[in-house]
Short mmCIF file of C-alpha atoms and ligand atoms in Angstrom, two decimals:
data_model
loop_
_atom_site.label_atom_id
_atom_site.label_comp_id
_atom_site.label_asym_id
_atom_site.label_seq_id
_atom_site.Cartn_x
_atom_site.Cartn_y
_atom_site.Cartn_z
CA MET A 6 -5.29 -28.22 10.75
CA LEU A 7 -6.84 -25.01 9.36
CA LYS A 8 -8.93 -22.90 11.76
CA SER A 9 -12.38 -22.01 10.49
CA TYR A 10 -15.07 -19.87 12.08
CA LYS A 11 -18.81 -19.79 11.55
CA ASN A 12 -20.89 -16.59 11.74
CA LYS A 13 -17.93 -14.35 11.12
CA LYS A 14 -18.25 -10.92 9.52
CA LYS A 15 -17.48 -11.13 5.82
CA ILE A 16 -15.00 -8.75 4.23
CA LEU A 17 -14.25 -8.48 0.52
CA VAL A 18 -10.63 -7.48 -0.10
CA THR A 19 -9.91 -6.25 -3.62
CA GLY A 20 -6.22 -6.57 -4.49
CA GLY A 21 -5.83 -8.85 -1.47
CA ALA A 22 -3.06 -10.88 -3.12
CA GLY A 23 -0.89 -7.76 -3.43
CA TYR A 24 1.76 -6.40 -1.10
CA ILE A 25 -0.35 -4.46 1.44
CA GLY A 26 -3.53 -6.49 0.83
CA SER A 27 -1.88 -9.82 1.71
CA HIS A 28 -0.51 -8.48 5.00
CA THR A 29 -3.93 -7.03 5.80
CA CYS A 30 -5.68 -10.35 5.06
CA ILE A 31 -3.51 -12.02 7.70
CA GLU A 32 -4.49 -9.44 10.32
CA LEU A 33 -8.16 -9.77 9.34
CA LEU A 34 -8.05 -13.58 9.57
CA ASN A 35 -6.22 -13.41 12.91
CA THR A 36 -8.97 -11.11 14.21
CA GLY A 37 -11.69 -13.58 13.15
CA TYR A 38 -13.09 -12.07 9.94
CA ASP A 39 -14.12 -14.19 6.96
CA VAL A 40 -12.18 -12.90 3.96
CA LEU A 41 -12.76 -13.18 0.22
CA ILE A 42 -9.95 -11.88 -1.99
CA LEU A 43 -10.88 -10.45 -5.39
CA ASP A 44 -7.80 -10.01 -7.57
CA ASN A 45 -6.91 -10.14 -11.25
CA PHE A 46 -3.34 -11.22 -10.35
CA SER A 47 -1.88 -8.60 -12.70
CA ASN A 48 0.74 -7.79 -10.04
CA SER A 49 0.60 -10.84 -7.79
CA SER A 50 0.12 -14.59 -7.91
CA THR A 51 -1.95 -17.35 -6.32
CA SER A 52 1.13 -18.53 -4.40
CA VAL A 53 0.52 -15.53 -2.11
CA ILE A 54 -2.84 -17.04 -1.12
CA LYS A 55 -1.12 -20.31 -0.16
CA ASN A 56 1.29 -18.37 2.01
CA ILE A 57 -1.51 -16.37 3.66
CA LYS A 58 -3.11 -19.72 4.59
CA LYS A 59 0.22 -21.04 5.87
CA ILE A 60 0.81 -18.00 8.10
CA SER A 61 -2.74 -17.61 9.42
CA LYS A 62 -3.61 -21.34 9.50
CA THR A 63 -7.06 -20.22 8.41
CA ARG A 64 -9.25 -20.83 5.40
CA ILE A 65 -9.32 -17.99 2.88
CA ASN A 66 -11.19 -17.83 -0.41
CA TYR A 67 -10.21 -15.97 -3.52
CA ILE A 68 -11.70 -15.25 -6.88
CA GLN A 69 -9.91 -14.12 -10.01
CA CYS A 70 -11.72 -11.08 -11.35
CA ASP A 71 -10.84 -7.77 -12.95
CA LEU A 72 -12.74 -4.84 -11.46
CA ARG A 73 -13.11 -3.42 -14.95
CA ASP A 74 -15.56 -6.27 -15.58
CA LEU A 75 -18.73 -4.77 -14.11
CA ALA A 76 -20.95 -7.84 -14.57
CA ASP A 77 -18.51 -10.15 -12.76
CA THR A 78 -17.88 -7.63 -9.99
CA LYS A 79 -21.61 -7.19 -9.42
CA SER A 80 -22.27 -10.90 -9.27
CA ILE A 81 -19.41 -11.50 -6.79
CA LEU A 82 -20.69 -8.80 -4.44
CA LYS A 83 -24.29 -9.93 -4.73
CA LYS A 84 -23.35 -13.53 -3.95
CA TYR A 85 -20.85 -12.90 -1.13
CA LYS A 86 -22.72 -9.95 0.45
CA PRO A 87 -19.85 -8.64 2.59
CA GLU A 88 -20.26 -6.25 5.51
CA ALA A 89 -17.54 -4.08 4.00
CA VAL A 90 -15.07 -3.85 1.16
CA ILE A 91 -11.40 -2.98 1.59
CA HIS A 92 -10.29 -1.65 -1.77
CA PHE A 93 -6.58 -2.10 -2.51
CA ALA A 94 -6.77 -3.11 -6.18
CA ALA A 95 -4.96 -0.51 -8.27
CA LEU A 96 -1.82 0.12 -10.28
CA LYS A 97 0.74 2.01 -8.21
CA SER A 98 3.81 2.98 -10.19
CA VAL A 99 4.29 6.73 -10.52
CA ILE A 100 6.78 6.32 -13.37
CA GLU A 101 4.51 3.95 -15.33
CA SER A 102 1.55 6.30 -14.82
CA VAL A 103 3.46 9.10 -16.55
CA ARG A 104 4.12 6.80 -19.53
CA LYS A 105 0.60 5.32 -19.65
CA PRO A 106 -1.89 7.74 -18.10
CA TYR A 107 -4.92 6.15 -19.76
CA HIS A 108 -3.96 2.78 -18.32
CA TYR A 109 -4.03 4.31 -14.83
CA PHE A 110 -7.38 6.04 -15.31
CA SER A 111 -8.86 2.91 -16.86
CA ASN A 112 -7.61 0.58 -14.12
CA ASN A 113 -7.76 2.77 -11.02
CA VAL A 114 -10.67 5.08 -11.80
CA SER A 115 -12.89 2.74 -13.88
CA GLY A 116 -12.16 -0.05 -11.39
CA MET A 117 -13.31 2.25 -8.58
CA ILE A 118 -16.46 3.31 -10.45
CA ASN A 119 -17.39 -0.31 -11.14
CA LEU A 120 -16.77 -1.31 -7.55
CA LEU A 121 -18.99 1.50 -6.27
CA GLY A 122 -21.66 0.49 -8.80
CA ALA A 123 -21.48 -3.15 -7.76
CA MET A 124 -21.67 -2.17 -4.09
CA GLU A 125 -24.76 -0.05 -4.70
CA TYR A 126 -26.35 -2.86 -6.74
CA SER A 127 -25.80 -5.41 -3.96
CA GLY A 128 -26.58 -3.13 -1.01
CA VAL A 129 -23.04 -3.10 0.40
CA LYS A 130 -22.37 0.39 1.76
CA ASN A 131 -19.14 0.25 3.78
CA ILE A 132 -15.76 0.82 2.17
CA ILE A 133 -12.16 1.36 3.23
CA PHE A 134 -10.03 2.88 0.49
CA SER A 135 -6.25 2.74 -0.02
CA SER A 136 -5.23 6.28 -0.75
CA SER A 137 -1.78 7.79 -0.61
CA CYS A 138 0.15 10.74 0.79
CA THR A 139 0.70 11.61 -2.85
CA VAL A 140 -2.78 13.25 -2.88
CA TYR A 141 -1.33 16.17 -0.86
CA GLY A 142 0.88 17.30 -3.75
CA LYS A 143 3.46 20.00 -2.89
CA GLN A 144 3.21 21.24 0.68
CA ASN A 145 5.23 23.83 2.56
CA ASN A 146 4.60 22.85 6.15
CA PHE A 147 5.35 19.53 7.82
CA PRO A 148 4.12 17.24 9.17
CA VAL A 149 1.01 17.16 6.97
CA ASP A 150 -2.32 16.49 8.60
CA GLU A 151 -5.64 15.56 7.04
CA LYS A 152 -6.80 19.19 6.97
CA CYS A 153 -4.06 20.21 4.51
CA SER A 154 -5.44 21.11 1.10
CA LEU A 155 -5.00 18.59 -1.69
CA ASN A 156 -2.77 20.42 -4.15
CA GLN A 157 -2.13 19.83 -7.85
CA ALA A 158 -1.47 16.13 -8.49
CA GLN A 159 2.12 15.62 -9.68
CA ASN A 160 1.37 12.64 -11.95
CA PRO A 161 -1.55 10.55 -13.29
CA TYR A 162 -1.24 8.01 -10.44
CA ALA A 163 -1.68 10.78 -7.85
CA HIS A 164 -4.53 12.20 -9.89
CA SER A 165 -6.28 8.80 -9.99
CA LYS A 166 -6.17 8.68 -6.17
CA GLN A 167 -7.57 12.21 -5.84
CA ILE A 168 -10.41 11.32 -8.22
CA CYS A 169 -11.22 8.09 -6.34
CA GLU A 170 -11.36 9.98 -3.03
CA LYS A 171 -13.85 12.44 -4.57
CA LEU A 172 -16.01 9.64 -6.02
CA ILE A 173 -16.23 7.96 -2.62
CA GLN A 174 -17.00 11.29 -0.97
CA ASP A 175 -20.00 11.79 -3.26
CA MET A 176 -21.30 8.26 -2.64
CA CYS A 177 -21.16 9.06 1.08
CA ASN A 178 -22.75 12.50 0.73
CA TYR A 179 -25.58 11.50 -1.59
CA ASN A 180 -26.00 7.74 -1.34
CA ASP A 181 -25.63 6.83 2.35
CA PHE A 182 -22.32 5.01 1.88
CA LYS A 183 -19.87 5.01 4.81
CA ALA A 184 -16.16 5.24 4.12
CA VAL A 185 -12.75 5.38 5.72
CA ILE A 186 -10.04 6.77 3.48
CA LEU A 187 -6.50 5.82 4.47
CA ARG A 188 -3.60 7.88 3.16
CA TYR A 189 -0.50 5.70 3.39
CA PHE A 190 2.94 7.28 3.56
CA ASN A 191 5.86 5.00 2.55
CA PRO A 192 5.08 1.35 3.36
CA ILE A 193 8.13 -0.94 3.47
CA GLY A 194 9.17 -4.23 5.14
CA ALA A 195 7.62 -7.67 5.08
CA HIS A 196 5.91 -10.24 7.28
CA SER A 197 8.21 -11.73 9.95
CA SER A 198 7.74 -15.21 8.42
CA ALA A 199 9.36 -13.91 5.20
CA LEU A 200 6.61 -15.77 3.33
CA ILE A 201 5.01 -12.61 1.93
CA GLY A 202 6.48 -9.23 1.01
CA GLU A 203 6.85 -6.71 -1.77
CA ASN A 204 7.78 -8.22 -5.10
CA PRO A 205 7.96 -5.57 -7.80
CA ILE A 206 8.03 -6.92 -11.33
CA GLY A 207 11.09 -5.60 -13.18
CA ILE A 208 13.22 -2.70 -11.94
CA PRO A 209 11.76 -1.31 -8.70
CA ASP A 210 10.83 2.39 -8.58
CA ASN A 211 10.95 2.46 -4.80
CA LEU A 212 13.87 2.81 -2.44
CA ALA A 213 13.49 -0.23 -0.15
CA PRO A 214 13.36 -2.97 -2.83
CA PHE A 215 16.21 -1.26 -4.67
CA ILE A 216 18.31 -1.33 -1.51
CA THR A 217 17.65 -5.02 -0.83
CA ARG A 218 18.30 -6.02 -4.44
CA THR A 219 21.53 -4.00 -4.45
CA ALA A 220 22.56 -5.68 -1.20
CA HIS A 221 21.79 -8.99 -2.93
CA LYS A 222 24.07 -7.97 -5.85
CA ILE A 223 21.16 -8.13 -8.30
CA TYR A 224 21.98 -4.52 -9.09
CA LYS A 225 25.52 -3.19 -9.00
CA GLU A 226 24.69 0.06 -7.28
CA LEU A 227 21.94 2.23 -5.94
CA THR A 228 21.62 5.79 -7.17
CA VAL A 229 20.59 8.26 -4.47
CA PHE A 230 18.43 10.76 -6.32
CA GLY A 231 19.86 14.13 -5.26
CA ASN A 232 22.02 15.22 -2.33
CA ASP A 233 21.51 18.96 -2.70
CA TYR A 234 18.06 19.30 -1.12
CA LYS A 235 17.61 21.71 1.77
CA THR A 236 17.51 18.88 4.31
CA PRO A 237 20.09 18.10 7.04
CA ASP A 238 22.11 15.65 4.87
CA GLY A 239 20.92 16.91 1.45
CA THR A 240 18.80 13.82 0.65
CA CYS A 241 14.98 13.55 0.61
CA ILE A 242 13.00 12.87 3.73
CA ARG A 243 10.09 10.40 3.90
CA ASP A 244 7.90 8.70 6.48
CA TYR A 245 8.58 4.95 6.19
CA ILE A 246 5.99 2.71 7.84
CA HIS A 247 6.18 -1.06 8.45
CA VAL A 248 3.61 -2.88 6.28
CA VAL A 249 2.48 -4.93 9.29
CA ASP A 250 1.70 -1.75 11.26
CA LEU A 251 -0.15 -0.51 8.20
CA ALA A 252 -2.10 -3.77 7.91
CA LYS A 253 -3.17 -3.54 11.56
CA ALA A 254 -4.55 -0.04 10.92
CA HIS A 255 -7.05 -1.62 8.49
CA VAL A 256 -8.47 -3.85 11.21
CA LYS A 257 -8.83 -0.80 13.47
CA SER A 258 -10.45 1.11 10.60
CA LEU A 259 -12.93 -1.70 10.05
CA ASP A 260 -13.87 -1.60 13.70
CA TYR A 261 -14.30 2.18 13.41
CA LEU A 262 -16.41 1.82 10.27
CA LEU A 263 -18.65 -1.00 11.44
CA ASN A 264 -18.95 -0.39 15.17
CA LYS A 265 -18.56 3.32 15.82
CA GLN A 266 -21.75 4.52 17.47
CA GLU A 267 -21.57 8.19 16.47
CA LYS A 268 -22.90 8.98 13.04
CA PHE A 269 -20.25 9.69 10.46
CA THR A 270 -20.28 9.22 6.72
CA ILE A 271 -16.66 9.60 5.70
CA ASP A 272 -13.41 10.01 7.56
CA VAL A 273 -9.83 10.38 6.34
CA PHE A 274 -6.69 9.25 8.17
CA ASN A 275 -2.97 9.61 7.59
CA LEU A 276 -1.08 6.38 8.21
CA GLY A 277 2.55 7.10 8.97
CA THR A 278 4.93 7.10 11.90
CA GLY A 279 5.19 10.89 12.08
CA LYS A 280 8.97 10.60 11.78
CA GLY A 281 10.87 11.89 8.74
CA VAL A 282 13.92 9.84 7.70
CA SER A 283 16.41 10.70 4.94
CA VAL A 284 17.55 8.39 2.14
CA LEU A 285 21.07 8.29 3.62
CA GLU A 286 19.68 7.43 7.04
CA VAL A 287 17.78 4.49 5.52
CA ILE A 288 20.93 3.21 3.79
CA ARG A 289 23.03 3.55 6.98
CA GLU A 290 20.40 1.85 9.11
CA PHE A 291 20.18 -1.02 6.60
CA GLU A 292 23.99 -1.44 6.72
CA ARG A 293 24.04 -1.25 10.52
CA CYS A 294 21.30 -3.79 11.19
CA THR A 295 22.09 -6.32 8.44
CA GLY A 296 25.87 -5.92 8.31
CA VAL A 297 25.66 -5.70 4.50
CA LYS A 298 27.24 -2.72 2.72
CA ILE A 299 25.26 -0.89 0.05
CA ASN A 300 27.16 0.25 -2.99
CA TYR A 301 25.64 3.66 -3.77
CA LYS A 302 26.41 6.83 -5.66
CA PHE A 303 24.78 10.25 -5.77
CA GLY A 304 22.88 11.08 -8.94
CA PRO A 305 20.68 13.94 -10.10
CA ARG A 306 17.33 14.63 -8.50
CA ARG A 307 14.43 12.46 -9.72
CA LYS A 308 11.80 14.53 -11.51
CA GLY A 309 8.71 15.12 -9.38
CA ASP A 310 10.33 14.12 -6.06
CA LEU A 311 9.31 16.28 -3.11
CA PRO A 312 12.21 17.16 -0.76
CA VAL A 313 10.20 16.33 2.35
CA MET A 314 7.00 14.41 3.15
CA TYR A 315 5.99 13.05 6.52
CA ALA A 316 2.73 12.57 8.35
CA ASN A 317 1.00 13.87 11.36
CA PRO A 318 -0.73 10.60 12.38
CA ALA A 319 -2.39 12.08 15.52
CA LYS A 320 -5.93 11.63 14.18
CA ALA A 321 -5.44 7.90 13.51
CA ASN A 322 -3.65 7.50 16.85
CA LYS A 323 -6.64 8.98 18.64
CA LEU A 324 -9.76 7.96 16.71
CA LEU A 325 -8.62 4.56 15.43
CA ASN A 326 -6.74 3.80 18.64
CA TRP A 327 -3.78 2.80 16.47
CA LYS A 328 -0.14 3.67 16.43
CA THR A 329 2.94 2.26 14.78
CA GLU A 330 4.96 -0.18 16.86
CA LEU A 331 7.77 -1.28 14.56
CA ALA A 332 10.94 0.77 14.01
CA LEU A 333 13.00 1.34 10.85
CA LYS A 334 15.31 -1.49 11.94
CA GLU A 335 12.43 -4.01 11.88
CA MET A 336 11.26 -2.68 8.52
CA LEU A 337 14.69 -3.15 6.93
CA VAL A 338 15.59 -6.48 8.54
CA SER A 339 12.24 -7.98 7.50
CA ALA A 340 12.66 -6.62 3.96
CA TRP A 341 16.14 -8.17 3.81
CA LYS A 342 14.92 -11.57 5.08
CA TRP A 343 12.16 -11.48 2.46
CA GLU A 344 14.66 -10.60 -0.26
CA LEU A 345 16.93 -13.51 0.70
CA ARG A 346 14.05 -15.97 0.73
CA ASN A 347 12.46 -14.64 -2.42
CA CYS A 348 15.57 -14.55 -4.57
CA LYS A 349 14.17 -16.50 -7.53
CA ARG A 350 14.00 -13.89 -10.26
CA GLU A 351 14.20 -13.83 -14.00
CA PHE A 352 17.67 -13.81 -15.47
CA SER A 353 17.03 -10.58 -17.35
CA PHE A 354 16.61 -8.57 -14.15
CA ARG A 355 19.84 -9.89 -12.73
CA ASN A 356 21.75 -8.74 -15.76
CA TYR A 357 20.11 -5.40 -16.20
CA TYR A 358 23.15 -3.33 -15.24
CA GLU A 359 25.80 -5.72 -16.46
P1 LIG B 405 0.16 -4.29 -5.28
O1 LIG B 405 0.35 -4.04 -6.74
O2 LIG B 405 1.10 -5.18 -4.60
O3 LIG B 405 -1.32 -4.85 -5.02
C1 LIG B 405 -2.41 -4.47 -5.81
C2 LIG B 405 -3.20 -5.73 -6.16
O4 LIG B 405 -4.33 -5.36 -6.93
C3 LIG B 405 -2.41 -6.73 -7.01
O5 LIG B 405 -2.54 -8.03 -6.45
C4 LIG B 405 -3.04 -6.65 -8.39
O6 LIG B 405 -2.98 -7.88 -9.08
C5 LIG B 405 -4.46 -6.23 -8.06
N1 LIG B 405 -5.16 -5.45 -9.10
C6 LIG B 405 -4.71 -4.37 -9.78
N2 LIG B 405 -5.64 -3.91 -10.62
C7 LIG B 405 -6.71 -4.73 -10.48
C8 LIG B 405 -8.00 -4.79 -11.09
N3 LIG B 405 -8.35 -3.93 -12.05
N4 LIG B 405 -8.86 -5.75 -10.71
C9 LIG B 405 -8.51 -6.66 -9.76
N5 LIG B 405 -7.31 -6.65 -9.16
C10 LIG B 405 -6.42 -5.70 -9.51
O7 LIG B 405 0.09 -2.86 -4.58
P2 LIG B 405 0.19 -2.48 -3.03
O8 LIG B 405 1.52 -1.89 -2.79
O9 LIG B 405 -0.26 -3.61 -2.22
O10 LIG B 405 -0.85 -1.28 -2.99
C11 LIG B 405 -2.19 -1.51 -2.59
C12 LIG B 405 -2.94 -0.19 -2.65
O11 LIG B 405 -2.30 0.77 -1.82
C13 LIG B 405 -2.99 0.43 -4.04
O12 LIG B 405 -4.26 1.03 -4.20
C14 LIG B 405 -1.92 1.51 -3.98
O13 LIG B 405 -2.18 2.56 -4.86
C15 LIG B 405 -2.03 1.95 -2.55
N6 LIG B 405 -0.78 2.54 -2.02
C16 LIG B 405 0.37 1.84 -2.08
C17 LIG B 405 1.55 2.40 -1.60
C18 LIG B 405 2.86 1.66 -1.69
O14 LIG B 405 3.91 2.30 -1.59
N7 LIG B 405 2.87 0.35 -1.87
C19 LIG B 405 1.54 3.67 -1.02
C20 LIG B 405 0.32 4.35 -0.96
C21 LIG B 405 -0.85 3.78 -1.46
C1 LIG B 406 11.73 7.34 -1.52
C2 LIG B 406 12.97 8.22 -1.55
C3 LIG B 406 13.62 8.95 -3.76
C4 LIG B 406 14.74 5.05 -5.32
C5 LIG B 406 6.23 6.69 -3.78
C6 LIG B 406 5.03 7.24 -4.47
C7 LIG B 406 3.97 7.57 -3.46
C8 LIG B 406 3.67 6.37 -2.57
C9 LIG B 406 4.91 5.84 -1.95
C10 LIG B 406 1.94 5.06 -3.61
C11 LIG B 406 12.83 9.38 -2.53
C12 LIG B 406 14.68 8.06 -3.12
C13 LIG B 406 14.29 6.06 -4.48
C14 LIG B 406 16.10 5.02 -5.70
C15 LIG B 406 16.49 6.97 -4.37
N1 LIG B 406 3.15 5.26 -3.33
N2 LIG B 406 15.17 7.00 -4.02
N3 LIG B 406 16.92 5.99 -5.21
O1 LIG B 406 8.70 8.59 -4.17
O2 LIG B 406 8.47 8.85 -1.66
O3 LIG B 406 6.75 7.67 -2.92
O4 LIG B 406 5.87 5.55 -2.99
O5 LIG B 406 0.99 5.72 -3.36
O6 LIG B 406 2.84 7.94 -4.17
O7 LIG B 406 5.39 8.41 -5.17
O8 LIG B 406 8.93 6.59 -2.62
O9 LIG B 406 10.48 4.69 -2.43
O10 LIG B 406 10.22 5.83 -4.68
O11 LIG B 406 11.39 7.02 -2.85
O12 LIG B 406 17.27 7.84 -3.97
O13 LIG B 406 16.53 4.17 -6.47
O14 LIG B 406 14.06 7.43 -2.03
O15 LIG B 406 14.22 10.00 -4.44
O16 LIG B 406 13.46 10.47 -1.95
P1 LIG B 406 8.27 8.04 -2.89
P2 LIG B 406 10.25 5.94 -3.19
#
């Protein structure tokens, strides 16, 4: 029997069928919000919605819409009239953004502009935005906190996030919008049910899905991009955060946005663990906690990779009353369980390296 609540606060989640959005919808439903997902399913599918229902045992509505369609976006917002929008919908591949910059500006920036326009049109003024640690660009001191300057974007994806942050800032400064901007570090892992997780189409750019698919023998070996960095073991350091911890931060952010008494117009938070972990440490921890060996080799550095990036999450810990609870072990075990359950993939991927 599905739970359903009356008089709940309504939240519109763009990109809610995606990796981070779907985990966030579960936390929102568990907290008692009414959720409407707006997604064009360009990088997800409606089966995710079924699984969100299964996990949360709660009704959830969705609507297929592309944010680049202003008329449709306006009419959805006008009709649903949410208290707030959580805006995940975007393209996210750094490598693809270098090949197709226009595609990234059209989808991520035009999508953002239309959403802000539709919000203004329908009188919805509260927004939470999915930003990224990539907006910091090259930094010399770690951990990075929210006061660090935003340096030159290293690729069109990063640039699209910097632009979106600025657009939101102006809507808050000049148009009485209220916003929380969340800069995610490296989200990995999956829901403990293994019903939802990250499912990159084609060859993954990111480390965690490449590790699980290598463990699954879909790929013959993992290439570690560079072992000559000035780090303790020579490989790059990142701040990996469990997607469920990340999802919970959105519920806290919503509470901050909708219920905080003091007047604020825009606030920015880093979402990370505050702990830097090297590529080799991730591989070893995966092997230790799953018992599965990873076939890897060292290769050249990947262009544009920063040697080190990890967060100072103190501001989110304090003001959002949020901190991460799940360790690297839980991230990797959940990612592995998800991989094993979600092994149906096209033949062409399986044979890519053969
Ligand atoms: P995802 O691709 O799994 O989810 C994005 C969802 O948005 C997908 O369901 C896709 O179909 C939808 N979408 C894309 N463009 C759309 C459009 N124009 N209109 C409607 N729907 C659209 O990505 P994710 O990993 O869940 O990332 C969510 C957000 O977090 C993105 O904004 C991303 O840039 C940001 N982010 C992700 C990471 C990460 O490593 N995953 C890190 C930092 C920031
Ligand atoms: C992590 C580490 C690689 C793959 C990206 C985006 C960033 C944000 C998070 C969205 C790096 C190494 C990887 C492989 C490897 N996303 N690696 N072999 O680059 O830190 O960040 O995702 O906003 O904007 O840039 O994440 O998972 O690609 O890489 O050695 O096959 O793993 O060199 O050191 P990254 P990642």
